[in-house]
Structures are given as C-alpha cells and as structure tokens.
Short mmCIF file of C-alpha atoms in Angstrom, two decimals:
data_model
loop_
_atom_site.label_atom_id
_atom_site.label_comp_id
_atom_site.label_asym_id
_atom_site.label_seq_id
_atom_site.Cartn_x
_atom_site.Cartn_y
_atom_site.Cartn_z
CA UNK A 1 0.00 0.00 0.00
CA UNK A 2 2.97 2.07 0.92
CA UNK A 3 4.43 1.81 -2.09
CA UNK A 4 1.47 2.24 -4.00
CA UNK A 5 0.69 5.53 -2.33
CA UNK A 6 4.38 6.63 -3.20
CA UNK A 7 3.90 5.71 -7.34
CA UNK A 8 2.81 8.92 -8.62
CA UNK A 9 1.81 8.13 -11.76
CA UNK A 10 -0.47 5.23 -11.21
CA UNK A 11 -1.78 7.36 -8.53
CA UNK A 12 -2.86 10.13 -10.92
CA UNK A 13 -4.23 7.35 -13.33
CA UNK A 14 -6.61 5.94 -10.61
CA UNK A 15 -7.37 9.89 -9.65
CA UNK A 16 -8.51 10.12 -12.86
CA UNK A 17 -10.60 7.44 -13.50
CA UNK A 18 -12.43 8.12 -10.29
CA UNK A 19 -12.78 11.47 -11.65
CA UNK A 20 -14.17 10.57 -14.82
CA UNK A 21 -16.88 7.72 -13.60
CA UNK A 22 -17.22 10.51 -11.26
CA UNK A 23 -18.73 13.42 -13.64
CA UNK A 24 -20.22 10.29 -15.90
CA UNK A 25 -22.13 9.03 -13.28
CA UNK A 26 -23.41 12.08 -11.98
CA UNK A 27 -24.01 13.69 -15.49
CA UNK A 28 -26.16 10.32 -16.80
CA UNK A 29 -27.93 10.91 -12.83
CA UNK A 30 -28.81 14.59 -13.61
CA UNK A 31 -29.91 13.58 -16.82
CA UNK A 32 -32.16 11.26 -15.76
CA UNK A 33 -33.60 13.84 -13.49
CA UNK A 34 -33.82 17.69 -15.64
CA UNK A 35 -35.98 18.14 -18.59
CA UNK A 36 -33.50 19.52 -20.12
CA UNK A 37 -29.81 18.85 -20.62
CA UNK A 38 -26.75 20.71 -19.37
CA UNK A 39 -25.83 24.10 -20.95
CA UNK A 40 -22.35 22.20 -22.05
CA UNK A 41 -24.33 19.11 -23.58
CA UNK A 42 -26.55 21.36 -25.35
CA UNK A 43 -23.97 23.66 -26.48
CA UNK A 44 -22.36 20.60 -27.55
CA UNK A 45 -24.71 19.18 -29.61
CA UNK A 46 -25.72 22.55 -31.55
CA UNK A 47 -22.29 22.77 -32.69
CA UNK A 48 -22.11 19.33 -33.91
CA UNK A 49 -25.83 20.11 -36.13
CA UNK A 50 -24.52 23.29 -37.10
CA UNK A 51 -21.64 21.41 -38.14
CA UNK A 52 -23.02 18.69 -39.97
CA UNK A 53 -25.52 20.69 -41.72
CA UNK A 54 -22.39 23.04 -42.73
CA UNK A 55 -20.52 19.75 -44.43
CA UNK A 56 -24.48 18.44 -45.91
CA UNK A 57 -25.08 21.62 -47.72
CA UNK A 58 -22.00 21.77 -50.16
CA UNK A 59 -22.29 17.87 -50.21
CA UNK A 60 -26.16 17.66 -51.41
CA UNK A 61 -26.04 20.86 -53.83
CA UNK A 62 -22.91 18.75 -55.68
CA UNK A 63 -25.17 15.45 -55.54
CA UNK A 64 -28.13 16.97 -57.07
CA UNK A 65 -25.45 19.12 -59.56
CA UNK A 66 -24.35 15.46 -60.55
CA UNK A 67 -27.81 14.08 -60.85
CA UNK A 68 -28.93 16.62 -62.95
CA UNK A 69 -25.94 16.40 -65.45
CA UNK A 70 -26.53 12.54 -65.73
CA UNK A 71 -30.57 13.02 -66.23
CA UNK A 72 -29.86 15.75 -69.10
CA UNK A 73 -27.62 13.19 -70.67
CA UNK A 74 -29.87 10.51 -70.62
CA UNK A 75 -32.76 12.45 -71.93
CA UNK A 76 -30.27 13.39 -74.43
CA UNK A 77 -29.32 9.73 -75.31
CA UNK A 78 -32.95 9.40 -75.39
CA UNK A 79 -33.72 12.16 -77.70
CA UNK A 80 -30.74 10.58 -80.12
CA UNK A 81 -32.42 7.06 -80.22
CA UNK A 82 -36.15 8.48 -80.89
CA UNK A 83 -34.67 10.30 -83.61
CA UNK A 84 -33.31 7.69 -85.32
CA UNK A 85 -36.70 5.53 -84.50
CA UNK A 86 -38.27 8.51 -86.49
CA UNK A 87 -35.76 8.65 -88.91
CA UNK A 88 -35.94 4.75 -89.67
CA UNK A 89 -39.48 4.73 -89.60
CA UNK A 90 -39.24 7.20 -92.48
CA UNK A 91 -37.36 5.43 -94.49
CA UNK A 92 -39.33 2.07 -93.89
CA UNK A 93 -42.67 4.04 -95.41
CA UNK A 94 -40.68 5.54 -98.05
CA UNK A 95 -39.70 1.94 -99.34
CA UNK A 96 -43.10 0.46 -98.51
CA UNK A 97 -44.12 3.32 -101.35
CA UNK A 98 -41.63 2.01 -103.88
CA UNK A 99 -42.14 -1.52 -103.29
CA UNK A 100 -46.06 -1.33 -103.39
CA UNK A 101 -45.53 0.54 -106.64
CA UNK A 102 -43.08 -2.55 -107.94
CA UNK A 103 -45.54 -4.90 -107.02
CA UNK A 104 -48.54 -3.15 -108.97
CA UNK A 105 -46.14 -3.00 -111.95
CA UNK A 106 -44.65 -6.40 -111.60
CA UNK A 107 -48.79 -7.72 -111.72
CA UNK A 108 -49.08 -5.83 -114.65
CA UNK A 109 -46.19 -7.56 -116.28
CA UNK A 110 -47.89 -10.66 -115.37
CA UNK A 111 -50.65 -10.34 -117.21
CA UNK A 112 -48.67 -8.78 -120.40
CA UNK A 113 -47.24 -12.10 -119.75
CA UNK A 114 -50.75 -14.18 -119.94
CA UNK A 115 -51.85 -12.47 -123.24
CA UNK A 116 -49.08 -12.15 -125.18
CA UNK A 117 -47.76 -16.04 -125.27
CA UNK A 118 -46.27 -15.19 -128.70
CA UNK A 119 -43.77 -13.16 -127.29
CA UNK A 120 -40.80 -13.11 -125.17
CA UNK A 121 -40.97 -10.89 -122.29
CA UNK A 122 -37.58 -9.18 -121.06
CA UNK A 123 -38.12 -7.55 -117.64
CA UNK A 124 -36.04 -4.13 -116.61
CA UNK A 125 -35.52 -1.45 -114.14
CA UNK A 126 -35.62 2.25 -115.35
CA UNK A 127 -32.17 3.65 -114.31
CA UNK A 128 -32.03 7.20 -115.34
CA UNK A 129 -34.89 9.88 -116.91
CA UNK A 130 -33.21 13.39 -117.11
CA UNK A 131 -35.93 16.13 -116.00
CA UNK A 132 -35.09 18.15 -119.84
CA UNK A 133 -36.73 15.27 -121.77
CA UNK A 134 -39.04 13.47 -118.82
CA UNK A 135 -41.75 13.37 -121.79
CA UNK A 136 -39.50 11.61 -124.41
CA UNK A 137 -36.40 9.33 -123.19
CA UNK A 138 -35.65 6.86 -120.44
CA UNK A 139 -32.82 4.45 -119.85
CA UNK A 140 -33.43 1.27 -118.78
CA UNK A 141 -31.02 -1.41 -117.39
CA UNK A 142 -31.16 -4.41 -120.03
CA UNK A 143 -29.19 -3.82 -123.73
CA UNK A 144 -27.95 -6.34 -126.44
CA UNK A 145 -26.62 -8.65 -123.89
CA UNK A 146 -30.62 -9.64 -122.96
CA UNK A 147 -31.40 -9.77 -126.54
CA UNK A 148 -32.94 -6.50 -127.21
CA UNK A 149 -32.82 -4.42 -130.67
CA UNK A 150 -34.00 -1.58 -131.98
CA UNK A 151 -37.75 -0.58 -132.46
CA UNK A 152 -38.78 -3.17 -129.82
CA UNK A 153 -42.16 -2.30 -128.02
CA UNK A 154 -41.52 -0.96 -124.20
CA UNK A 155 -44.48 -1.62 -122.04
CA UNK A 156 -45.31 -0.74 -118.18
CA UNK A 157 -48.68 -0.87 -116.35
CA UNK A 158 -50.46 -2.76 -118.34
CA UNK A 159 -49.85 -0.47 -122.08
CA UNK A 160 -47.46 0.53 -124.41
CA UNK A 161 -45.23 3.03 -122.99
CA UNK A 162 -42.92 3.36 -125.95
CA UNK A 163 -39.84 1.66 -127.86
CA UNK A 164 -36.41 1.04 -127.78
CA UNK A 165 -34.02 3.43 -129.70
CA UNK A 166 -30.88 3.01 -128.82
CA UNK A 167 -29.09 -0.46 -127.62
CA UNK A 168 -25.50 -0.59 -125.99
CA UNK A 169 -24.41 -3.51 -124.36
CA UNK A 170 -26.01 -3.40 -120.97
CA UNK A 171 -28.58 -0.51 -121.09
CA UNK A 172 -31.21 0.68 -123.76
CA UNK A 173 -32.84 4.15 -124.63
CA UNK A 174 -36.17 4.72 -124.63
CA UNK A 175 -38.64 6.66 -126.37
CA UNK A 176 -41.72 7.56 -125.05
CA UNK A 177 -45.27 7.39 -127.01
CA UNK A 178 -45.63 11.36 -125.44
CA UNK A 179 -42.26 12.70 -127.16
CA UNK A 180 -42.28 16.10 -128.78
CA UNK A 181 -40.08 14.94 -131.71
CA UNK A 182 -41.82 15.52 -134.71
CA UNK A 183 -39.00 12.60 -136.76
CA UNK A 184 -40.29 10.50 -134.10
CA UNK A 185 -41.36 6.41 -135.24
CA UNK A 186 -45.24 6.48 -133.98
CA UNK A 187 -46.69 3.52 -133.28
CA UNK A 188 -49.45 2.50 -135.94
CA UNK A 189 -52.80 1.61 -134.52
CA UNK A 190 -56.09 0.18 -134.95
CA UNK A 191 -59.54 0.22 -132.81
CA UNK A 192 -63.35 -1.41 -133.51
CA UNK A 193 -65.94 0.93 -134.77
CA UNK A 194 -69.36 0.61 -133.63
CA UNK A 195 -70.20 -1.17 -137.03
CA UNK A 196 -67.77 -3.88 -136.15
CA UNK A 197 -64.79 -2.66 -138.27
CA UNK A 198 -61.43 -2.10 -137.96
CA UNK A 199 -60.61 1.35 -137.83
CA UNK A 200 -56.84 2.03 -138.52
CA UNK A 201 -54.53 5.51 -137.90
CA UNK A 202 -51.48 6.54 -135.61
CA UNK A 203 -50.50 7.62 -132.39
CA UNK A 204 -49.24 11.54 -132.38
CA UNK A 205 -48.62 14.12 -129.67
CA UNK A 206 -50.67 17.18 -130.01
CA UNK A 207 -50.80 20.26 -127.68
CA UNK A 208 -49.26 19.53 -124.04
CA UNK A 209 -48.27 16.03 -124.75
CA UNK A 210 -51.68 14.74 -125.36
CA UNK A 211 -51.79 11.22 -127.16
CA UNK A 212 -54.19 11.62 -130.75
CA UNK A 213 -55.31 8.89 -132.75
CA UNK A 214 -55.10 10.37 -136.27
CA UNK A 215 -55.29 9.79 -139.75
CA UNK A 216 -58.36 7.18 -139.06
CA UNK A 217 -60.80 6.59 -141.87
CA UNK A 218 -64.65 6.68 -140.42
CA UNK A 219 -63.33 8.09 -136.98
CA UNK A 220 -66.45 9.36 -136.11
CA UNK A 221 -67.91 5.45 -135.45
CA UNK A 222 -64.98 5.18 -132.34
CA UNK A 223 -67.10 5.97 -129.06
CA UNK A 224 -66.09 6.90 -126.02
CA UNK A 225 -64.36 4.24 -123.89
CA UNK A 226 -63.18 2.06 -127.23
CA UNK A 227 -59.63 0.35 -126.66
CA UNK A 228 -56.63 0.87 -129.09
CA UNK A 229 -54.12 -1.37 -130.11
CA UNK A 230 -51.13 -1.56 -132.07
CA UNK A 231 -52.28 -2.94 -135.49
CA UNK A 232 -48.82 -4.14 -136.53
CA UNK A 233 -48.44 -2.56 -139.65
CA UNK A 234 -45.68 -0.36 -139.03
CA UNK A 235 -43.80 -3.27 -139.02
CA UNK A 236 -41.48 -2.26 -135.72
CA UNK A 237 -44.02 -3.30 -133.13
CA UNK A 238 -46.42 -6.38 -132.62
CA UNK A 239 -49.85 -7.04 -133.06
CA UNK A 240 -52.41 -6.51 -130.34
CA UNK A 241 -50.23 -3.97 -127.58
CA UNK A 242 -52.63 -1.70 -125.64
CA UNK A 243 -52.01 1.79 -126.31
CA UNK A 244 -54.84 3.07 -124.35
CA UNK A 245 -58.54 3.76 -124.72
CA UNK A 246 -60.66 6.66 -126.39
CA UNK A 247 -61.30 9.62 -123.89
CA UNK A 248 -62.52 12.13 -126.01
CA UNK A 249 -63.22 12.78 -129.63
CA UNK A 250 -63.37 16.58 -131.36
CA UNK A 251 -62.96 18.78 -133.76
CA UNK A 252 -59.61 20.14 -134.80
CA UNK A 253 -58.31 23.58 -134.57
CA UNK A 254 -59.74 24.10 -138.63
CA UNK A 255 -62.67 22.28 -138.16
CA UNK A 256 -62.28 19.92 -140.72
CA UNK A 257 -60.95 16.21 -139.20
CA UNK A 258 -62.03 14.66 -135.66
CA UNK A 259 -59.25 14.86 -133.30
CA UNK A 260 -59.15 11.71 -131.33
CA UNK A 261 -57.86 12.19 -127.78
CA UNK A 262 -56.55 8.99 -125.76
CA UNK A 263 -55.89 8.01 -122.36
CA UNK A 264 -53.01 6.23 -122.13
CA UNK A 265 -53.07 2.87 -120.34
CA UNK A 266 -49.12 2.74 -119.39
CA UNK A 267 -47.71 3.93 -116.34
CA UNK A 268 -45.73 7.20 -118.06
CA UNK A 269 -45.46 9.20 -114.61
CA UNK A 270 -43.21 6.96 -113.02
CA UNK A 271 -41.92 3.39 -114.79
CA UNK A 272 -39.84 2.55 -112.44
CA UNK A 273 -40.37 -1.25 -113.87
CA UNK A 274 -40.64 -1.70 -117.94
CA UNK A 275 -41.47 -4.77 -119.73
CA UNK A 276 -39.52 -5.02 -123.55
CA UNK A 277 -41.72 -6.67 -126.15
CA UNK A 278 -39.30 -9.54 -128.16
CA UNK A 279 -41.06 -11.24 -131.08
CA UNK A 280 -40.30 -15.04 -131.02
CA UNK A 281 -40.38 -15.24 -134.99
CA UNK A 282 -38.90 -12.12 -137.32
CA UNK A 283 -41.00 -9.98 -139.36
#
C-alpha cells in the first residue's frame, strides 16, 4: 500500500478514473432527473448540427449538380435514339411506297405475260430519266446482252409506254409514245368501230403532250371508252399492244378532221419497272 501511495503516476491514473466515472455518473444521474440537458451538452450538440448541416449543404447541392448532369444526358441519349426511330421509320414508309408501286407494276407484267404467249418478255428497271426530256427518253437497265434491238415495243402498267431506240451492251434508250419529236417512229394503230370494223390511224402528240389517234378513216364510229391497239403494220411493233382507250373525240383547230384524244393505259409518270416486247419469230 505504501508503495502504491508513493507511485505517482499510477496514482494520478486511478485519480482520474475516479474522476471521470465521477462526472459520468453524476451527469447520466442529472440527466435522468432535468428536462432539459446541461448548458455544455446542449452547447455541444448545436455545434455538432450546425456542423453537420455546414458539411451536408456543399455535399447535397454537388449530388443533385451530378444528378442533374446525368438526367440531361440521358434524356439526351434518349432524344438521339427516338430520332433515329423517327428517322428509320421514315425510311421504312418511303420503301413500302416504292415496293407497293413494284408490285402493282410487276402484276401488270404478269398479265402482259398471260396475253401475249407469242412473245418473249424481257423484264427491266428504269435507271435514269433526265428532267429536260421526262416526256421523251428513259434508260433502262437491259441492252444487247438480254437480246434487245432496236424498235422493240416498251411496255409498263399494263400499255405501251414506248420503244427502244438506242441499244448498248447493258442498257437501252427509250422513247416515249408522249415525245415532242416531230421525226419520231409512232406507233401504228387500230380500234373497232361501232359497225364492227377495224378502224386504222397513228399515235401523235398534239398540244401539251396529249396522245391523238389520227389519220383514221370513219373516226367518227370510235365511241367513247373504245380500246386501241397496235395494229402491226408499221412493221417495228407487234400485233395486239394496248395503247390506251378513247377519252374524247373533237374537232380540230380548222374544223375539218375529228381529233381523237386517248388516255393512255401505261404507267408514263413513273416506270420505275418496264417490260420489252421480243417477237419469237422475225417480221
């Protein structure tokens, strides 16, 4: 005991520790017993809110700075992908167009096909039609190595559209039934008069590209509605091509023929698809 008294330092420990259970036990008995807490714990305890709310302020505005970075990037990732969803969607209804408009064409070929067994059918794709002769010339992608020639009938929806004019090797010119070209090689024609007779003439172009059936003997028997064929006579084209029907039948400008308007019954606006008339035996 002696020489515990005389050890100064573990002394002081053991002074201290009483100390300390000391002030806790009477602070934790006080506690117990006030409504309120000491002016030290309370000025304690505002210091460490103040505090923390000091560190949370810079902390949150940073979080919610970060948050709303990443949400304007996502709605901008999101704004990329529905425009490409629009973008795509465009371009699937822009080739729905031009495939529905193949198809048509290609069932029009078809049934060229089922009336005109005496014939070879060659099947091509317009490739070019420059906007300073849209009425008159078109290129198509089929030439001498498919077998076509010269003067060979050019049909597409269903009617003669024109003829070929010009073969190279893989591609062919064509001229349309509405050119301007006054040397132009017009289809000769034929139709059935009222009385039952064959009434024969040739396409022209008059005014703004507006198919005529002229030079027709006993004209004024073709009604309204009557189909017109190629007749074959020219000698370039086949027998028995549908040119179109009658729409309307006048006077000329003199007044001294009928003038013999007809609709066409080819697809002239847009041919995207063309069907090239072969003969099977020579003229």
């Amino acid at each position: 005991m002696k020489k515990f008294l005389q050890n100064k330092k573990l002394l002081t420990v053991c002074v201290v520790l009483i100390v300390i259970f000391s002030v806790l036990g009477t602070s934790v008995h006080l506690r117990n017993k006030r409504n309120t807490p000491l002016i030290i714990q309370s000025f304690g305890n505002d210091i460490v809110a103040v505090g923390t709310r000091i560190v949370d302020w810079p902390v949150s505005l940073v979080s919610g700075g970060l948050n709303n970075v990443n949400a304007l990037l996502n709605a901008q990732n999101e704004n990329n992908y529905l425009k490409s969803k629009v973008t795509n969607l465009e371009q699937t209804k822009a080739r729905n167009s031009v495939l529905e408009a193949e198809n048509k064409q290609l069932k029009s070929a078809l049934k060229i096909k089922g009336s005109l067994a005496d014939y070879d059918l060659v099947s091509a794709s317009v490739i070019s039609r420059s906007p300073d002769s849209w009425t008159d010339l078109l290129v198509i992608n089929k030439g001498a190595t498919s077998g076509l020639r010269k003067n060979m009938a050019v049909m597409s929806g269903g009617g003669v559209i024109g003829r070929v004019i010009e073969v190279n090797a893989a591609s062919a010119k064509v001229e349309l039934i509405t050119t301007s070209d006054k040397d132009a090689n017009r289809f000769a024609v034929e139709a059935t008069a009222t009385n039952g007779k064959k009434v024969h003439g040739i396409i022209t172009v008059v005014g703004d590209n507006t198919l005529a059936f002229t030079q027709a003997i006993d004209s004024n028997k073709l009604k309204q509605g009557t189909q017109v064929y190629t007749s074959g006579m020219g000698g370039n084209s086949p027998k028995g091509l549908l040119i179109g029907s009658i729409a309307k039948a006048t006077r000329d400008s003199f007044g001294l023929s009928d003038l013999i308007k007809i609709k066409p019954a080819g697809e002239l606006n847009d041919p995207s698809l063309v069907t090239v008339i072969r003969r099977k035996v020579e003229d």
